[in-house]
Coordinates of C-alpha atoms in Angstrom, one line a residue:
M1 CA 44.0 -41.0 -96.5
S2 CA 46.2 -38.0 -95.9
I3 CA 49.7 -37.5 -94.5
Q4 CA 50.4 -34.3 -92.7
E5 CA 53.8 -33.1 -91.6
N6 CA 54.4 -30.4 -88.9
F7 CA 57.6 -28.5 -89.1
S8 CA 57.4 -28.0 -85.3
E9 CA 60.7 -26.0 -84.9
I10 CA 59.4 -23.3 -87.3
S11 CA 55.6 -23.6 -87.0
T12 CA 55.0 -20.3 -85.2
P13 CA 53.4 -17.8 -87.4
N14 CA 55.5 -14.7 -88.1
G15 CA 53.3 -13.0 -90.7
T16 CA 54.8 -13.8 -94.1
I17 CA 56.3 -16.7 -96.1
T18 CA 58.6 -16.0 -99.1
F19 CA 58.6 -18.7 -101.8
A20 CA 61.4 -19.0 -104.4
I21 CA 59.9 -20.5 -107.5
M22 CA 62.7 -21.9 -109.7
Q23 CA 61.6 -21.9 -113.3
T24 CA 64.7 -23.5 -114.8
N25 CA 65.8 -26.5 -116.8
F26 CA 67.4 -29.8 -115.6
W27 CA 69.3 -32.1 -117.9
V28 CA 67.7 -35.5 -118.3
G29 CA 69.9 -38.2 -116.7
D30 CA 72.5 -35.8 -115.2
I31 CA 71.5 -36.5 -111.5
K32 CA 74.9 -35.3 -110.2
G33 CA 74.8 -32.1 -112.2
N34 CA 71.2 -31.5 -111.3
V35 CA 71.9 -31.9 -107.6
G36 CA 74.7 -29.3 -107.9
K37 CA 72.5 -26.9 -109.7
M38 CA 69.7 -27.3 -107.1
K39 CA 72.0 -26.7 -104.2
A40 CA 73.5 -23.6 -105.7
L41 CA 70.0 -22.2 -106.6
A42 CA 68.6 -23.0 -103.2
L43 CA 71.5 -21.3 -101.4
D44 CA 71.0 -18.2 -103.7
A45 CA 67.3 -18.2 -102.8
K46 CA 68.1 -18.4 -99.1
A47 CA 70.5 -15.5 -99.5
R48 CA 67.6 -13.5 -101.1
G49 CA 65.4 -14.1 -98.1
A50 CA 63.3 -17.1 -99.3
D51 CA 61.8 -19.5 -96.7
I52 CA 60.8 -22.2 -99.2
V53 CA 62.4 -23.0 -102.6
I54 CA 60.4 -25.0 -105.2
F55 CA 61.8 -26.9 -108.1
P56 CA 59.8 -28.5 -111.0
E57 CA 58.5 -32.0 -111.6
L58 CA 61.2 -34.7 -111.7
A59 CA 63.9 -32.0 -111.5
L60 CA 66.3 -34.5 -110.0
I61 CA 66.5 -36.6 -113.1
G62 CA 65.0 -34.3 -115.7
Y63 CA 61.8 -34.7 -117.8
P64 CA 61.0 -37.0 -119.5
P65 CA 63.6 -39.6 -118.3
E66 CA 61.9 -42.4 -120.3
D67 CA 63.7 -45.7 -119.9
L68 CA 66.4 -44.3 -117.6
L69 CA 63.7 -45.0 -115.0
L70 CA 64.2 -48.7 -115.7
R71 CA 68.0 -48.7 -115.0
P72 CA 68.9 -51.0 -112.1
T73 CA 71.0 -48.4 -110.4
L74 CA 68.3 -45.7 -110.3
A75 CA 67.3 -46.3 -106.7
E76 CA 70.8 -46.1 -105.4
R77 CA 71.6 -43.0 -107.4
V78 CA 68.4 -41.3 -106.2
K79 CA 69.1 -42.2 -102.6
I80 CA 72.6 -40.7 -102.7
A81 CA 71.3 -37.5 -104.4
M82 CA 68.5 -37.0 -101.9
N83 CA 70.9 -37.4 -99.0
E84 CA 73.1 -34.7 -100.6
L85 CA 70.2 -32.3 -101.1
A86 CA 69.0 -32.8 -97.6
K87 CA 72.2 -31.1 -96.4
I88 CA 70.9 -27.8 -97.7
D89 CA 70.4 -25.8 -94.5
G90 CA 68.2 -22.8 -93.6
I91 CA 65.6 -23.2 -96.3
V92 CA 62.8 -25.7 -97.0
T93 CA 63.3 -27.4 -100.4
I94 CA 60.4 -28.9 -102.4
L95 CA 61.5 -30.8 -105.5
G96 CA 60.4 -33.5 -108.0
Y97 CA 62.2 -36.8 -108.1
P98 CA 61.6 -40.5 -108.9
H99 CA 60.8 -42.4 -105.7
V100 CA 61.7 -46.0 -105.7
D101 CA 60.7 -48.5 -103.0
N102 CA 59.3 -52.0 -102.6
H103 CA 55.9 -50.9 -104.0
G104 CA 57.4 -49.6 -107.3
T105 CA 58.6 -46.4 -108.9
F106 CA 56.6 -43.1 -108.3
N107 CA 56.7 -39.7 -109.8
S108 CA 57.1 -37.8 -106.5
A109 CA 57.7 -34.5 -104.7
A110 CA 59.9 -34.4 -101.6
I111 CA 60.0 -31.9 -98.8
L112 CA 63.5 -31.5 -97.4
Q113 CA 64.5 -29.5 -94.4
S114 CA 67.3 -29.4 -91.8
G115 CA 69.0 -32.5 -93.1
N116 CA 65.9 -34.7 -93.3
Q117 CA 63.2 -35.6 -95.8
K118 CA 60.1 -34.4 -94.0
G119 CA 57.7 -36.0 -96.4
F120 CA 56.9 -37.0 -99.9
Y121 CA 53.9 -37.1 -102.3
H122 CA 53.3 -39.5 -105.2
K123 CA 51.6 -38.2 -108.3
Q124 CA 48.0 -39.6 -108.5
C125 CA 47.0 -38.8 -112.1
L126 CA 49.4 -40.3 -114.6
P127 CA 49.1 -39.0 -118.1
N128 CA 49.3 -41.5 -120.9
Y129 CA 48.4 -39.5 -124.0
G130 CA 50.3 -37.3 -126.5
V131 CA 53.9 -37.1 -125.5
F132 CA 53.2 -38.7 -122.1
D133 CA 53.9 -42.3 -121.3
E134 CA 53.9 -42.3 -117.5
K135 CA 51.9 -45.5 -116.9
R136 CA 54.8 -47.4 -118.5
Y137 CA 57.1 -46.2 -115.6
F138 CA 55.2 -45.1 -112.6
K139 CA 52.7 -46.5 -110.0
K140 CA 49.7 -44.4 -109.1
G141 CA 49.9 -42.4 -105.8
R142 CA 46.9 -42.6 -103.5
N143 CA 47.5 -40.3 -100.6
Q144 CA 47.1 -36.6 -100.0
V145 CA 50.1 -34.9 -98.5
L146 CA 50.0 -31.7 -96.5
F147 CA 52.6 -30.0 -94.3
D148 CA 52.4 -27.1 -91.9
Y149 CA 54.8 -24.2 -92.2
K150 CA 54.6 -21.0 -90.0
G151 CA 50.9 -21.7 -89.4
L152 CA 50.0 -22.4 -93.1
T153 CA 48.9 -25.8 -94.2
I154 CA 50.3 -26.5 -97.7
G155 CA 49.2 -29.4 -100.0
L156 CA 51.2 -30.9 -102.8
L157 CA 50.2 -31.9 -106.4
I158 CA 52.2 -32.8 -109.5
C159 CA 51.3 -31.6 -113.0
E160 CA 48.4 -33.7 -114.3
D161 CA 46.9 -33.8 -110.9
I162 CA 45.8 -30.1 -111.1
W163 CA 43.9 -30.8 -114.4
H164 CA 41.5 -33.1 -112.4
E165 CA 39.0 -32.1 -109.7
A166 CA 39.5 -35.0 -107.2
P167 CA 43.1 -34.3 -106.1
I168 CA 42.7 -30.6 -105.2
K169 CA 39.2 -31.2 -103.7
A170 CA 40.7 -33.9 -101.4
L171 CA 43.4 -31.5 -100.3
K172 CA 40.9 -28.8 -99.6
D173 CA 38.7 -31.3 -97.6
E174 CA 41.8 -32.3 -95.6
G175 CA 42.4 -28.7 -94.6
A176 CA 44.9 -27.3 -97.2
E177 CA 45.2 -23.5 -97.2
M178 CA 47.5 -23.4 -100.2
V179 CA 48.5 -25.8 -103.0
V180 CA 52.0 -26.1 -104.6
V181 CA 52.0 -27.8 -108.0
L182 CA 55.3 -29.1 -109.6
N183 CA 55.1 -29.3 -113.4
A184 CA 56.9 -30.3 -116.6
S185 CA 54.2 -29.0 -119.0
P186 CA 55.4 -29.0 -122.6
F187 CA 54.8 -26.1 -125.0
E188 CA 52.2 -26.0 -127.7
V189 CA 50.5 -23.0 -129.3
G190 CA 47.9 -21.6 -126.9
K191 CA 48.9 -23.7 -123.9
Q192 CA 49.7 -20.8 -121.6
A193 CA 46.2 -19.4 -121.9
E194 CA 44.8 -22.8 -121.0
R195 CA 47.1 -23.0 -117.9
K196 CA 46.2 -19.6 -116.6
A197 CA 42.5 -20.3 -117.1
L198 CA 42.8 -23.7 -115.3
I199 CA 44.7 -22.2 -112.3
A200 CA 42.3 -19.3 -112.0
R201 CA 39.4 -21.7 -112.1
Q202 CA 40.8 -24.2 -109.6
S203 CA 41.9 -21.4 -107.2
S204 CA 38.5 -19.6 -107.3
T205 CA 36.5 -22.8 -107.1
H206 CA 38.3 -24.2 -104.1
K207 CA 39.3 -20.9 -102.5
L208 CA 42.9 -21.8 -102.5
P209 CA 46.0 -19.9 -103.5
I210 CA 48.1 -21.9 -105.9
I211 CA 51.8 -21.9 -106.8
Y212 CA 52.4 -23.6 -110.2
V213 CA 56.0 -24.0 -111.1
N214 CA 56.9 -25.1 -114.6
T215 CA 60.2 -26.2 -116.1
V216 CA 61.8 -24.5 -119.1
G217 CA 64.1 -25.5 -121.9
A218 CA 64.1 -28.5 -124.3
Q219 CA 64.5 -32.3 -124.2
D220 CA 64.8 -34.0 -127.5
D221 CA 61.7 -33.0 -129.5
I222 CA 59.8 -31.4 -126.5
V223 CA 60.1 -27.8 -125.4
F224 CA 59.0 -26.5 -122.0
D225 CA 58.1 -22.9 -122.0
G226 CA 58.0 -21.9 -118.3
G227 CA 55.2 -19.4 -117.7
S228 CA 55.0 -20.4 -114.0
I229 CA 51.9 -19.0 -112.2
V230 CA 51.1 -17.8 -108.7
S231 CA 47.4 -17.2 -108.1
Q232 CA 45.4 -15.7 -105.3
A233 CA 42.6 -17.7 -103.7
D234 CA 40.1 -15.7 -105.8
G235 CA 41.8 -16.7 -109.0
E236 CA 43.6 -13.5 -109.6
I237 CA 47.1 -14.0 -111.1
A238 CA 49.6 -12.5 -108.7
H239 CA 52.8 -13.6 -110.5
E240 CA 53.5 -15.0 -114.0
G241 CA 56.9 -16.3 -115.2
A242 CA 58.5 -15.3 -118.4
R243 CA 58.2 -17.6 -121.3
F244 CA 61.2 -19.7 -122.5
L245 CA 63.5 -18.1 -120.0
N246 CA 65.2 -19.4 -116.8
Q247 CA 63.8 -17.2 -114.0
L248 CA 63.6 -17.0 -110.2
I249 CA 60.2 -15.8 -109.1
M250 CA 60.1 -14.5 -105.5
A251 CA 56.5 -14.5 -104.2
T252 CA 55.7 -13.5 -100.6
F253 CA 52.5 -14.7 -98.9
D254 CA 50.9 -12.9 -96.0
V255 CA 49.5 -15.6 -93.7
S256 CA 47.0 -13.3 -92.0
S257 CA 45.4 -11.9 -95.1
G258 CA 45.8 -15.0 -97.2
R259 CA 47.2 -13.2 -100.2
F260 CA 50.4 -13.0 -102.2
D261 CA 52.2 -9.8 -103.1
T262 CA 51.8 -9.0 -106.8
Q263 CA 54.6 -8.6 -109.4
A264 CA 55.3 -5.0 -110.5
K265 CA 55.3 -5.8 -114.2
P266 CA 53.8 -8.8 -115.9
P267 CA 55.7 -10.6 -118.7
L268 CA 55.3 -9.6 -122.3
D269 CA 52.2 -11.0 -124.0
L270 CA 53.8 -13.0 -126.9
S271 CA 52.2 -13.2 -130.3
E272 CA 51.6 -16.7 -131.7
E273 CA 54.5 -16.2 -134.2
S274 CA 56.8 -15.1 -131.4
Q275 CA 55.8 -18.1 -129.2
I276 CA 56.5 -20.5 -132.1
Y277 CA 59.7 -18.9 -133.1
Q278 CA 61.1 -18.9 -129.5
A279 CA 60.1 -22.5 -129.1
L280 CA 62.0 -23.5 -132.2
V281 CA 65.1 -21.5 -131.2
V282 CA 65.1 -23.1 -127.7
G283 CA 64.4 -26.6 -128.9
F284 CA 67.2 -26.4 -131.5
R285 CA 69.7 -24.7 -129.2
D286 CA 69.4 -27.2 -126.4
Y287 CA 69.4 -30.3 -128.6
V288 CA 72.6 -29.2 -130.5
N289 CA 74.5 -28.0 -127.5
R290 CA 73.7 -31.0 -125.3
S291 CA 74.5 -33.4 -128.2
G292 CA 78.1 -32.0 -128.1
F293 CA 78.4 -30.9 -131.7
K294 CA 80.8 -28.1 -132.6
G295 CA 78.3 -26.5 -135.0
V296 CA 75.7 -27.2 -137.6
I297 CA 75.6 -27.4 -141.4
V298 CA 72.6 -26.2 -143.4
G299 CA 72.1 -27.0 -147.0
L300 CA 71.1 -23.6 -148.3
S301 CA 69.0 -23.8 -151.4
G302 CA 67.7 -20.2 -151.9
G303 CA 64.2 -21.4 -150.9
I304 CA 62.0 -20.4 -147.9
D305 CA 62.5 -23.6 -145.7
S306 CA 66.3 -23.5 -145.7
A307 CA 66.3 -19.7 -145.3
L308 CA 64.1 -19.8 -142.2
T309 CA 66.1 -22.8 -140.8
L310 CA 69.3 -20.8 -141.2
A311 CA 67.9 -17.8 -139.4
I312 CA 66.7 -20.0 -136.5
A313 CA 70.1 -21.7 -136.4
V314 CA 72.0 -18.4 -136.1
D315 CA 69.6 -17.1 -133.4
A316 CA 70.0 -20.3 -131.5
L317 CA 73.7 -20.9 -131.7
G318 CA 75.4 -17.8 -133.1
A319 CA 76.8 -17.2 -136.6
D320 CA 80.2 -18.6 -135.7
K321 CA 78.7 -22.1 -135.2
V322 CA 76.6 -22.2 -138.4
Y323 CA 77.9 -23.3 -141.8
A324 CA 75.9 -22.9 -145.0
V325 CA 76.5 -25.0 -148.1
M326 CA 74.9 -24.2 -151.5
M327 CA 75.0 -27.2 -153.8
P328 CA 73.8 -26.1 -157.2
Y329 CA 72.9 -28.3 -160.2
E330 CA 71.8 -27.4 -163.8
Y331 CA 68.3 -26.7 -162.6
T332 CA 69.3 -24.3 -159.9
S333 CA 68.3 -20.8 -160.9
Q334 CA 70.6 -17.7 -160.6
M335 CA 67.9 -16.2 -158.4
S336 CA 68.5 -19.0 -155.9
L337 CA 72.2 -18.6 -156.0
D338 CA 72.0 -14.9 -155.5
D339 CA 69.4 -15.1 -152.6
A340 CA 71.3 -17.8 -150.8
A341 CA 74.6 -15.8 -151.0
A342 CA 72.8 -12.6 -149.9
Q343 CA 71.3 -14.3 -146.8
A344 CA 74.5 -16.0 -145.8
A345 CA 76.3 -12.6 -146.0
R346 CA 73.5 -10.8 -144.1
L347 CA 73.7 -13.4 -141.2
N348 CA 77.5 -13.5 -141.4
V349 CA 77.8 -17.3 -141.6
S350 CA 80.4 -19.4 -143.3
Y351 CA 79.2 -20.0 -146.9
T352 CA 80.5 -22.5 -149.4
I353 CA 79.3 -23.3 -152.9
C354 CA 79.8 -27.0 -153.8
P355 CA 78.3 -27.9 -157.3
I356 CA 77.0 -31.4 -157.6
H357 CA 77.3 -31.8 -161.4
D358 CA 80.2 -34.3 -161.2
A359 CA 78.6 -36.3 -158.4
V360 CA 75.3 -36.7 -160.3
A361 CA 77.1 -37.5 -163.5
G362 CA 79.1 -40.2 -161.7
L363 CA 75.9 -41.7 -160.3
K364 CA 74.2 -41.7 -163.7
S365 CA 77.2 -43.2 -165.3
T366 CA 77.4 -46.0 -162.7
L367 CA 73.7 -46.7 -163.1
A368 CA 73.5 -46.4 -166.9
P369 CA 73.9 -50.1 -167.6
L370 CA 71.3 -51.0 -165.0
F371 CA 68.9 -48.3 -166.3
A372 CA 69.3 -49.2 -170.0
G373 CA 65.9 -48.9 -171.8
A374 CA 64.2 -47.2 -168.8
A375 CA 62.8 -43.7 -169.3
P376 CA 64.0 -41.0 -167.0
D377 CA 61.6 -40.2 -164.1
V378 CA 61.6 -39.1 -160.5
T379 CA 64.6 -41.4 -159.9
E380 CA 66.9 -39.0 -161.7
E381 CA 65.5 -36.1 -159.6
N382 CA 66.2 -38.1 -156.4
L383 CA 69.8 -38.6 -157.5
Q384 CA 70.3 -34.9 -157.1
A385 CA 68.9 -34.8 -153.6
R386 CA 70.8 -37.8 -152.6
A387 CA 74.1 -36.4 -154.0
R388 CA 73.5 -33.4 -151.8
G389 CA 72.8 -35.6 -148.8
V390 CA 76.1 -37.5 -149.3
I391 CA 78.0 -34.2 -149.4
L392 CA 76.4 -32.9 -146.3
M393 CA 77.0 -36.0 -144.3
A394 CA 80.6 -36.2 -145.5
L395 CA 81.2 -32.7 -144.2
S396 CA 79.6 -33.6 -140.9
N397 CA 81.8 -36.7 -140.6
K398 CA 84.9 -34.7 -141.4
F399 CA 84.4 -31.6 -139.3
G400 CA 82.1 -32.7 -136.5
H401 CA 79.1 -30.5 -137.4
M402 CA 75.5 -31.7 -137.2
V403 CA 73.5 -31.7 -140.5
I404 CA 70.2 -29.9 -140.1
S405 CA 67.3 -31.1 -142.2
T406 CA 65.0 -28.4 -143.6
G407 CA 61.8 -30.2 -144.3
N408 CA 58.5 -28.8 -143.0
K409 CA 55.4 -30.5 -141.7
S410 CA 53.4 -30.2 -144.9
E411 CA 56.1 -31.9 -146.9
N412 CA 56.8 -34.5 -144.3
A413 CA 53.1 -35.2 -144.1
V414 CA 52.6 -36.0 -147.8
G415 CA 56.1 -37.5 -148.4
Y416 CA 57.3 -34.6 -150.6
S417 CA 60.9 -35.3 -149.8
T418 CA 63.7 -37.7 -150.6
L419 CA 64.8 -40.4 -148.3
Y420 CA 68.6 -40.2 -147.8
G421 CA 68.5 -36.9 -149.7
D422 CA 67.0 -33.8 -148.3
M423 CA 65.8 -35.8 -145.3
V424 CA 69.3 -36.4 -144.0
G425 CA 70.3 -34.8 -140.8
G426 CA 70.3 -35.1 -137.0
F427 CA 67.5 -32.5 -136.4
D428 CA 64.7 -31.1 -138.4
V429 CA 64.0 -27.5 -137.2
L430 CA 60.7 -27.2 -139.1
K431 CA 59.4 -30.7 -138.6
D432 CA 56.2 -29.6 -136.9
V433 CA 55.8 -26.3 -138.8
Y434 CA 53.3 -26.3 -141.7
K435 CA 54.3 -24.6 -144.9
T436 CA 51.9 -21.7 -144.5
D437 CA 53.3 -21.1 -141.0
V438 CA 56.9 -21.2 -142.5
Y439 CA 55.9 -18.1 -144.4
R440 CA 54.4 -16.4 -141.3
L441 CA 57.5 -17.1 -139.3
A442 CA 59.8 -15.8 -142.1
D443 CA 57.8 -12.6 -142.2
Y444 CA 57.8 -12.3 -138.4
R445 CA 61.6 -12.7 -138.2
N446 CA 62.1 -10.1 -140.9
R447 CA 59.9 -7.6 -139.0
L448 CA 62.3 -7.8 -135.9
E449 CA 65.0 -5.9 -137.7
D450 CA 65.3 -2.9 -140.1
N451 CA 67.5 -5.0 -142.4
P452 CA 65.6 -8.3 -143.1
V453 CA 67.5 -11.5 -142.5
I454 CA 65.6 -13.4 -145.2
P455 CA 65.6 -11.8 -148.7
E456 CA 62.1 -10.7 -149.6
R457 CA 62.3 -12.5 -152.9
I458 CA 62.7 -15.9 -151.1
I459 CA 59.3 -15.2 -149.4
T460 CA 57.4 -14.0 -152.5
R461 CA 58.6 -16.4 -155.2
P462 CA 56.7 -19.7 -155.9
P463 CA 58.3 -22.6 -154.0
S464 CA 60.3 -25.1 -156.0
A465 CA 62.5 -28.1 -155.3
E466 CA 64.4 -27.2 -158.6
L467 CA 65.0 -30.8 -159.5
R468 CA 63.7 -30.3 -163.1
P469 CA 63.2 -27.4 -165.5
D470 CA 60.6 -24.8 -164.3
Q471 CA 59.5 -27.1 -161.5
K472 CA 57.0 -25.7 -158.9
D473 CA 55.8 -27.5 -155.7
Q474 CA 52.2 -27.0 -156.9
D475 CA 52.9 -29.2 -159.9
S476 CA 52.8 -32.1 -157.5
L477 CA 50.7 -30.8 -154.6
P478 CA 47.6 -28.8 -153.9
D479 CA 48.1 -25.1 -153.1
Y480 CA 49.7 -25.0 -149.6
A481 CA 46.8 -23.1 -148.1
L482 CA 44.4 -25.8 -149.2
L483 CA 46.8 -28.6 -148.4
D484 CA 47.5 -27.3 -144.8
A485 CA 43.8 -26.9 -144.1
I486 CA 43.2 -30.5 -144.9
L487 CA 46.3 -31.7 -143.1
K488 CA 45.5 -29.8 -139.9
M489 CA 42.0 -31.5 -139.8
Y490 CA 43.4 -34.9 -140.5
I491 CA 46.6 -34.8 -138.3
D492 CA 46.0 -32.3 -135.6
E493 CA 42.3 -32.8 -135.1
D494 CA 42.3 -36.5 -136.0
L495 CA 39.3 -36.1 -138.3
G496 CA 38.5 -38.6 -141.1
Y497 CA 37.6 -38.4 -144.7
K498 CA 33.9 -37.9 -144.3
A499 CA 34.2 -35.1 -141.7
I500 CA 36.8 -33.3 -143.8
C501 CA 34.6 -33.5 -146.9
A502 CA 31.6 -32.3 -144.9
A503 CA 33.6 -29.2 -144.0
G504 CA 33.5 -28.3 -147.7
F505 CA 36.6 -29.8 -149.3
D506 CA 36.6 -31.5 -152.6
P507 CA 36.3 -35.3 -151.9
A508 CA 38.9 -36.1 -154.7
V509 CA 41.5 -33.8 -153.2
V510 CA 40.8 -35.0 -149.7
E511 CA 41.2 -38.7 -150.7
R512 CA 44.4 -37.8 -152.5
V513 CA 45.9 -35.9 -149.6
L514 CA 45.0 -38.5 -147.0
T515 CA 46.3 -41.3 -149.1
M516 CA 49.7 -39.5 -149.5
V517 CA 49.9 -39.0 -145.7
D518 CA 49.3 -42.6 -145.0
R519 CA 51.7 -43.8 -147.6
A520 CA 54.5 -41.6 -146.4
E521 CA 54.6 -43.0 -142.9
H522 CA 57.7 -45.1 -143.7
K523 CA 59.6 -41.9 -144.6
R524 CA 58.6 -40.1 -141.5
R525 CA 59.8 -43.0 -139.3
Q526 CA 63.3 -42.6 -140.8
G527 CA 63.4 -38.8 -140.6
A528 CA 65.2 -36.7 -138.0
I529 CA 63.4 -35.5 -134.8
G530 CA 62.2 -31.9 -134.6
T531 CA 60.7 -29.6 -132.0
K532 CA 57.0 -30.1 -131.2
I533 CA 54.9 -27.0 -131.4
T534 CA 51.4 -28.2 -132.5
K535 CA 48.7 -30.2 -130.8
K536 CA 49.9 -33.4 -132.5
S537 CA 53.4 -33.7 -134.0
F538 CA 54.8 -36.6 -136.0
G539 CA 56.7 -39.0 -133.8
R540 CA 55.8 -40.1 -130.3
E541 CA 52.3 -38.5 -130.6
R542 CA 51.2 -40.0 -133.9
R543 CA 52.2 -43.7 -134.5
Y544 CA 50.6 -45.5 -137.4
P545 CA 51.5 -48.9 -138.8
L546 CA 53.8 -48.7 -141.8
V547 CA 52.0 -51.5 -143.6
N548 CA 48.3 -51.6 -143.3
G549 CA 45.1 -52.0 -145.4
W550 CA 43.1 -49.2 -143.8
S551 CA 40.8 -47.3 -146.2
V552 CA 41.1 -43.5 -146.0
T553 CA 37.5 -43.1 -147.4
G554 CA 35.9 -45.2 -144.8
E555 CA 35.1 -48.2 -147.0
F556 CA 35.3 -51.4 -145.0

């Protein structure tokens, strides 16, 4: 069944239709603020000569709204908001919103014009994998929706719909001459190439021009990278939005020829390192700013992880909002002290040295009667990390700055971290970045300027937690190149012990790594969130039971 609306008062062809594609970010839950933003942007688009303005998926409430969709006042708030948006005059508005009626809640697109809602479409394909959980909240739409504007019949789809054949084929069969797709498509490495290939294929297969508008910015651990696309009916890309930036794309369609104008200059083709780095900056910036913190605190150790975290923090927030604290102990090398101070000076951040000797001594003294007769072990190492954690959190409480954790994905995967120690903090910038990629990103950031922001010695020296004399990470872990190769197969590709061994890895090493990953789940559950950049991040995408008897080697 299809529903077709005819905008009779403006249905006479006049040659061209100009679309304003609003690639921008909307704050989850801030319906009133989002309405104000949409009204201002729509009026600006109208002033620029646009006929139709298009906003992304669920722009009214932001994406993903999660359990805000279950709030009892949602329907009332949405009704008030939609009435307010319908007042926009002189331009047709297409936007994503949660539609609530007696049949349930739907992920929907509305068509507003001249004070009225001319029609609405309900998303048909509800994703329920990875970061998506839409079947928890939404009912499935079942109708195709088309509307006529200046002699052009336009069909609507929402995000996941375009990844399946049935919805777009149904629109074509019902007479659609163009398809508009509203999206909230999260970033992951390589995703834009997949989107462009998809849109080109769907356009050329069904002989339909497509407008694909994507949101941009971050929400919690998810980053949206924009990259909105306008394609011709033969699959040629006519317009492509910039990545990670708010942008208004003006695309004019010639009704008689059936083609869009083309942009004068396509966006820069970003390297993989550039994509990841920008995603980390955007994710961190939006989380900190919208959380309302005055600034952030980074425990600077002189090592590669905290060095890269500091650089990202400064790029995201500005040096005036970043505070670095070096907390040396007797195992901290002079090299670490020198390199941390040099980087803090290079980035012009507030830098404080706070030795932890007295704090650790006090803890040891308090515990001495309880530890009598017990040999020193990793417990004493963890006391150092936990003393640092206490200091960082005390500074946060006193001055209102968010503590930033500096753990990377490799360490988080195998539990090479200390609960309530180096894991403390409200956000983990590198949570989804493997150690080998940490080095790539540090090298990338240094290449952007003549004067490197990360001292070269931090990149080239062997990594160490410096919790005991001459400690090196590789005393406790396989070489990071080997470790990351196994972790990517186990975590990102979801391969098991036998498949990884078959790829040529030592079975003993594989069993050891997989066992460490499974045993560290309890630590990860208590860690800070961090920006997702890979195919499968820890958190909402990968949820394993904390206590289980699963055999990593496949023995039943």
